[in-house]
Amino acid sequence: RDCLLSRGLGDVYKRQPISTFESFRQTYWTYYLALENRLLQTERCCAFSQRNTEAFSIEYLTLLLSTCGEVDSLAKAIGTHFFPEADLNNCTISKWGYYLCQSFPGIDTKVLRFKNGMQLKPFDSWQQTIATNKKGQTIYVKAPGSKRLQWWTDYNTVKHSRASIDPDRGLANYEKANQGNVIKAMGALFLLNRLMMQRLDADAYQAIERSKLFKLCNSPDETVTFICYGSKGVPLQITH
């Protein structure tokens, strides 16, 4: 497992195209749960708190690299599933981000609830679009008014130049491998998994192992309804 968690699973072996809910669960969701479980284990040493968002460590660095690597792999798989004519091999977030936004309109507005009650939008105000350059070629750019994903920018900084000093902060870039960025990256990966699950089978999430860290707000399949009986034998419907 540690070998797989060191990078996106797509780098370890070539995955099959997304087809059924069950194949998706086995290929992507089980790996997400492995990453999530590793993040949960860090809570024993560093509580999930707004006061600890800047806390950094080797474990957070490992998790940030592996989680964002998986975001990259899954986003490309989703784009290829909905747009099989698109060549997403060896492309960057500029291109696969466009197809991800086309696959899940409104992804920038999706809200998650974290374990400690905090709410977050992993793709807040982020949209990609297409344009034409001076040579008449199609290029992929941020949509007007779109914000950059700071957690993704920090991931790339950590990945490519972690030993360098950030001139604005006077600190080494590896300190960007912190709890706050890991939680946002993990939330982004959770959201991609959940949105794809809903497309494959709208109700199946209720019957599988769920996330212990995140819930997708305003999503009917996040609730569980069951019937129990009161002391007088009257059936009661309980939803949680």
CSV table of C-alpha atoms in Angstrom, one decimal:
chain,number,residue,atom,x,y,z
A,1,ARG,CA,0.0,0.0,0.0
A,2,ASP,CA,2.8,2.5,0.9
A,3,CYS,CA,4.2,2.0,-2.6
A,4,LEU,CA,0.9,2.9,-4.2
A,5,LEU,CA,0.3,5.9,-1.9
A,6,SER,CA,3.5,7.4,-3.0
A,7,ARG,CA,1.9,8.5,-6.3
A,8,GLY,CA,-1.3,8.4,-8.3
A,9,LEU,CA,-2.4,4.8,-8.9
A,10,GLY,CA,-2.6,5.6,-12.6
A,11,ASP,CA,1.2,5.8,-12.6
A,12,VAL,CA,1.5,2.3,-11.2
A,13,TYR,CA,-0.5,0.4,-13.8
A,14,LYS,CA,-2.7,1.4,-16.8
A,15,ARG,CA,-6.3,1.4,-15.7
A,16,GLN,CA,-9.2,0.3,-17.8
A,17,PRO,CA,-11.7,2.9,-19.0
A,18,ILE,CA,-14.6,3.8,-16.7
A,19,SER,CA,-17.5,1.5,-17.5
A,20,THR,CA,-19.7,0.3,-14.6
A,21,PHE,CA,-20.2,1.6,-11.0
A,22,GLU,CA,-18.6,-1.5,-9.6
A,23,SER,CA,-15.5,-1.3,-11.7
A,24,PHE,CA,-15.2,2.4,-10.8
A,25,ARG,CA,-15.5,1.5,-7.1
A,26,GLN,CA,-12.8,-1.1,-7.3
A,27,THR,CA,-10.4,1.0,-9.4
A,28,TYR,CA,-10.8,4.5,-8.0
A,29,TRP,CA,-12.9,4.6,-4.8
A,30,THR,CA,-11.0,1.9,-2.9
A,31,TYR,CA,-7.8,3.9,-3.6
A,32,TYR,CA,-9.4,7.1,-2.4
A,33,LEU,CA,-10.4,5.4,0.8
A,34,ALA,CA,-6.8,4.2,1.3
A,35,LEU,CA,-5.6,7.8,0.9
A,36,GLU,CA,-8.3,9.1,3.2
A,37,ASN,CA,-7.4,6.5,5.9
A,38,ARG,CA,-3.8,7.6,5.8
A,39,LEU,CA,-4.9,11.2,6.3
A,40,LEU,CA,-7.2,10.2,9.2
A,41,GLN,CA,-4.2,8.6,10.9
A,42,THR,CA,-2.4,12.0,11.0
A,43,GLU,CA,-5.1,13.3,13.3
A,44,ARG,CA,-3.5,11.5,16.2
A,45,CYS,CA,-0.5,13.8,16.0
A,46,CYS,CA,-2.1,17.0,14.5
A,47,ALA,CA,-5.8,17.8,15.1
A,48,PHE,CA,-7.9,18.8,12.1
A,49,SER,CA,-8.3,22.5,12.9
A,50,GLN,CA,-8.2,25.9,11.3
A,51,ARG,CA,-5.3,26.7,13.7
A,52,ASN,CA,-3.3,23.8,12.1
A,53,THR,CA,-3.8,24.6,8.4
A,54,GLU,CA,-0.2,25.7,8.1
A,55,ALA,CA,1.3,22.7,9.9
A,56,PHE,CA,3.6,20.8,7.5
A,57,SER,CA,5.4,17.4,7.6
A,58,ILE,CA,6.8,14.6,5.5
A,59,GLU,CA,3.6,12.8,5.8
A,60,TYR,CA,1.6,15.7,4.5
A,61,LEU,CA,4.1,16.0,1.7
A,62,THR,CA,3.6,12.4,0.7
A,63,LEU,CA,-0.2,12.7,0.9
A,64,LEU,CA,-0.3,15.9,-1.1
A,65,LEU,CA,1.8,14.4,-4.0
A,66,SER,CA,-0.1,11.2,-4.1
A,67,THR,CA,-3.6,12.8,-3.8
A,68,CYS,CA,-3.0,15.4,-6.4
A,69,GLY,CA,-1.4,12.8,-8.7
A,70,GLU,CA,-4.7,10.8,-8.4
A,71,VAL,CA,-6.7,14.0,-9.1
A,72,ASP,CA,-4.8,14.3,-12.3
A,73,SER,CA,-5.4,10.6,-13.2
A,74,LEU,CA,-9.1,10.5,-12.3
A,75,ALA,CA,-9.8,13.9,-14.0
A,76,LYS,CA,-8.3,12.6,-17.3
A,77,ALA,CA,-10.3,9.4,-17.0
A,78,ILE,CA,-13.5,11.3,-16.4
A,79,GLY,CA,-12.8,13.6,-19.4
A,80,THR,CA,-12.1,10.6,-21.6
A,81,HIS,CA,-15.3,8.8,-20.5
A,82,PHE,CA,-17.5,11.7,-21.5
A,83,PHE,CA,-15.4,13.0,-24.4
A,84,PRO,CA,-13.7,9.9,-25.9
A,85,GLU,CA,-12.5,11.9,-28.9
A,86,ALA,CA,-10.4,14.1,-26.6
A,87,ASP,CA,-6.7,13.2,-26.3
A,88,LEU,CA,-5.9,13.8,-22.6
A,89,ASN,CA,-2.7,11.8,-22.4
A,90,ASN,CA,0.2,13.9,-21.1
A,91,CYS,CA,-1.9,17.1,-20.9
A,92,THR,CA,-2.0,19.6,-18.0
A,93,ILE,CA,-4.8,20.9,-15.9
A,94,SER,CA,-5.5,23.6,-18.5
A,95,LYS,CA,-6.8,21.0,-20.9
A,96,TRP,CA,-8.2,18.2,-18.7
A,97,GLY,CA,-9.8,21.0,-16.5
A,98,TYR,CA,-11.8,22.2,-19.5
A,99,TYR,CA,-13.2,18.7,-20.1
A,100,LEU,CA,-13.8,18.2,-16.4
A,101,CYS,CA,-15.9,21.4,-16.3
A,102,GLN,CA,-17.8,20.3,-19.3
A,103,SER,CA,-18.4,16.9,-17.7
A,104,PHE,CA,-19.7,18.4,-14.4
A,105,PRO,CA,-21.1,21.9,-15.0
A,106,GLY,CA,-21.2,23.8,-11.7
A,107,ILE,CA,-18.3,21.9,-10.2
A,108,ASP,CA,-17.0,25.2,-8.9
A,109,THR,CA,-20.1,25.6,-6.7
A,110,LYS,CA,-20.1,22.2,-5.0
A,111,VAL,CA,-19.8,22.4,-1.3
A,112,LEU,CA,-18.3,19.7,1.0
A,113,ARG,CA,-18.6,19.4,4.8
A,114,PHE,CA,-15.5,18.2,6.5
A,115,LYS,CA,-15.2,16.0,9.6
A,116,ASN,CA,-14.6,19.0,11.9
A,117,GLY,CA,-17.7,20.9,10.6
A,118,MET,CA,-15.8,23.1,8.2
A,119,GLN,CA,-17.2,23.7,4.7
A,120,LEU,CA,-15.1,24.0,1.6
A,121,LYS,CA,-15.4,24.3,-2.1
A,122,PRO,CA,-12.4,22.4,-3.7
A,123,PHE,CA,-12.9,24.0,-7.1
A,124,ASP,CA,-14.2,27.4,-5.9
A,125,SER,CA,-14.8,29.9,-8.7
A,126,TRP,CA,-12.6,27.8,-11.1
A,127,GLN,CA,-13.6,27.3,-14.7
A,128,GLN,CA,-11.6,26.5,-17.8
A,129,THR,CA,-12.6,27.5,-21.4
A,130,ILE,CA,-11.2,27.4,-24.9
A,131,ALA,CA,-9.8,30.2,-27.0
A,132,THR,CA,-7.9,30.6,-30.3
A,133,ASN,CA,-4.4,31.8,-30.4
A,134,LYS,CA,-2.7,33.9,-33.1
A,135,LYS,CA,-2.0,30.8,-35.2
A,136,GLY,CA,-5.6,29.8,-35.2
A,137,GLN,CA,-5.0,26.9,-32.8
A,138,THR,CA,-7.3,25.9,-30.0
A,139,ILE,CA,-5.9,26.6,-26.5
A,140,TYR,CA,-7.3,26.0,-23.1
A,141,VAL,CA,-7.4,28.9,-20.7
A,142,LYS,CA,-9.0,30.1,-17.5
A,143,ALA,CA,-12.5,31.5,-18.0
A,144,PRO,CA,-13.0,35.2,-17.4
A,145,GLY,CA,-13.3,35.8,-13.7
A,146,SER,CA,-12.0,32.4,-12.8
A,147,LYS,CA,-9.7,31.9,-9.9
A,148,ARG,CA,-6.7,29.6,-9.8
A,149,LEU,CA,-6.7,26.6,-7.6
A,150,GLN,CA,-4.2,27.6,-4.9
A,151,TRP,CA,-3.9,24.1,-3.5
A,152,TRP,CA,-3.0,22.8,-7.0
A,153,THR,CA,-0.5,25.6,-7.6
A,154,ASP,CA,1.1,24.8,-4.2
A,155,TYR,CA,1.2,21.1,-5.2
A,156,ASN,CA,3.1,21.9,-8.3
A,157,THR,CA,5.5,24.1,-6.4
A,158,VAL,CA,6.2,21.3,-3.9
A,159,LYS,CA,6.5,18.8,-6.7
A,160,HIS,CA,9.0,20.7,-8.8
A,161,SER,CA,10.8,23.0,-6.5
A,162,ARG,CA,10.2,22.1,-2.9
A,163,ALA,CA,13.7,23.1,-1.7
A,164,SER,CA,13.5,26.6,-3.2
A,165,ILE,CA,12.7,29.6,-1.1
A,166,ASP,CA,9.4,31.4,-1.6
A,167,PRO,CA,10.5,35.1,-2.0
A,168,ASP,CA,7.1,36.4,-0.7
A,169,ARG,CA,7.2,34.3,2.5
A,170,GLY,CA,10.9,33.7,3.0
A,171,LEU,CA,10.2,30.0,3.7
A,172,ALA,CA,11.0,26.8,1.8
A,173,ASN,CA,8.4,25.7,-0.6
A,174,TYR,CA,8.1,22.3,1.1
A,175,GLU,CA,6.2,24.1,3.9
A,176,LYS,CA,3.3,24.3,1.4
A,177,ALA,CA,2.8,20.6,1.9
A,178,ASN,CA,0.6,21.5,4.9
A,179,GLN,CA,-2.6,20.2,6.4
A,180,GLY,CA,-4.8,22.9,4.7
A,181,ASN,CA,-3.6,22.0,1.2
A,182,VAL,CA,-3.9,18.2,1.9
A,183,ILE,CA,-7.5,18.6,3.1
A,184,LYS,CA,-8.4,20.7,0.0
A,185,ALA,CA,-6.7,18.2,-2.4
A,186,MET,CA,-8.4,15.3,-0.6
A,187,GLY,CA,-11.7,17.1,-0.8
A,188,ALA,CA,-11.2,17.6,-4.6
A,189,LEU,CA,-10.5,13.9,-5.1
A,190,PHE,CA,-13.5,13.0,-3.0
A,191,LEU,CA,-15.7,15.3,-5.1
A,192,LEU,CA,-14.5,13.9,-8.4
A,193,ASN,CA,-15.3,10.4,-7.1
A,194,ARG,CA,-18.7,11.3,-5.9
A,195,LEU,CA,-19.8,13.1,-9.0
A,196,MET,CA,-18.7,10.3,-11.2
A,197,MET,CA,-20.5,7.8,-8.9
A,198,GLN,CA,-23.7,9.7,-9.2
A,199,ARG,CA,-23.5,9.6,-13.0
A,200,LEU,CA,-22.9,5.8,-13.0
A,201,ASP,CA,-25.5,4.9,-10.4
A,202,ALA,CA,-27.4,7.6,-8.5
A,203,ASP,CA,-28.2,5.4,-5.4
A,204,ALA,CA,-25.2,3.1,-5.1
A,205,TYR,CA,-23.2,5.2,-2.7
A,206,GLN,CA,-25.7,4.4,0.1
A,207,ALA,CA,-24.7,0.7,-0.1
A,208,ILE,CA,-20.9,1.0,-0.1
A,209,GLU,CA,-18.2,2.1,2.4
A,210,ARG,CA,-18.5,5.8,2.7
A,211,SER,CA,-16.0,8.6,3.3
A,212,LYS,CA,-15.3,9.2,7.0
A,213,LEU,CA,-14.0,12.8,6.3
A,214,PHE,CA,-16.3,14.4,3.8
A,215,LYS,CA,-20.0,14.7,2.9
A,216,LEU,CA,-21.3,16.3,-0.3
A,217,CYS,CA,-23.8,19.0,0.8
A,218,ASN,CA,-27.3,18.9,-0.6
A,219,SER,CA,-26.8,15.4,-2.0
A,220,PRO,CA,-29.7,13.0,-1.4
A,221,ASP,CA,-27.5,9.9,-1.4
A,222,GLU,CA,-25.6,11.2,1.6
A,223,THR,CA,-28.6,10.4,3.8
A,224,VAL,CA,-29.7,7.1,5.2
A,225,THR,CA,-33.4,6.5,6.0
A,226,PHE,CA,-34.6,3.5,8.0
A,227,ILE,CA,-37.7,2.5,9.9
A,228,CYS,CA,-37.8,1.6,13.6
A,229,TYR,CA,-40.6,1.1,16.0
A,230,GLY,CA,-41.5,3.1,19.1
A,231,SER,CA,-42.5,1.8,22.5
A,232,LYS,CA,-46.1,1.6,21.3
A,233,GLY,CA,-45.3,-0.2,18.1
A,234,VAL,CA,-45.7,2.8,15.9
A,235,PRO,CA,-43.3,2.9,12.9
A,236,LEU,CA,-40.9,5.8,12.9
A,237,GLN,CA,-38.9,7.0,9.9
A,238,ILE,CA,-35.4,8.2,10.8
A,239,THR,CA,-33.1,10.0,8.4
A,240,HIS,CA,-29.4,10.9,9.1
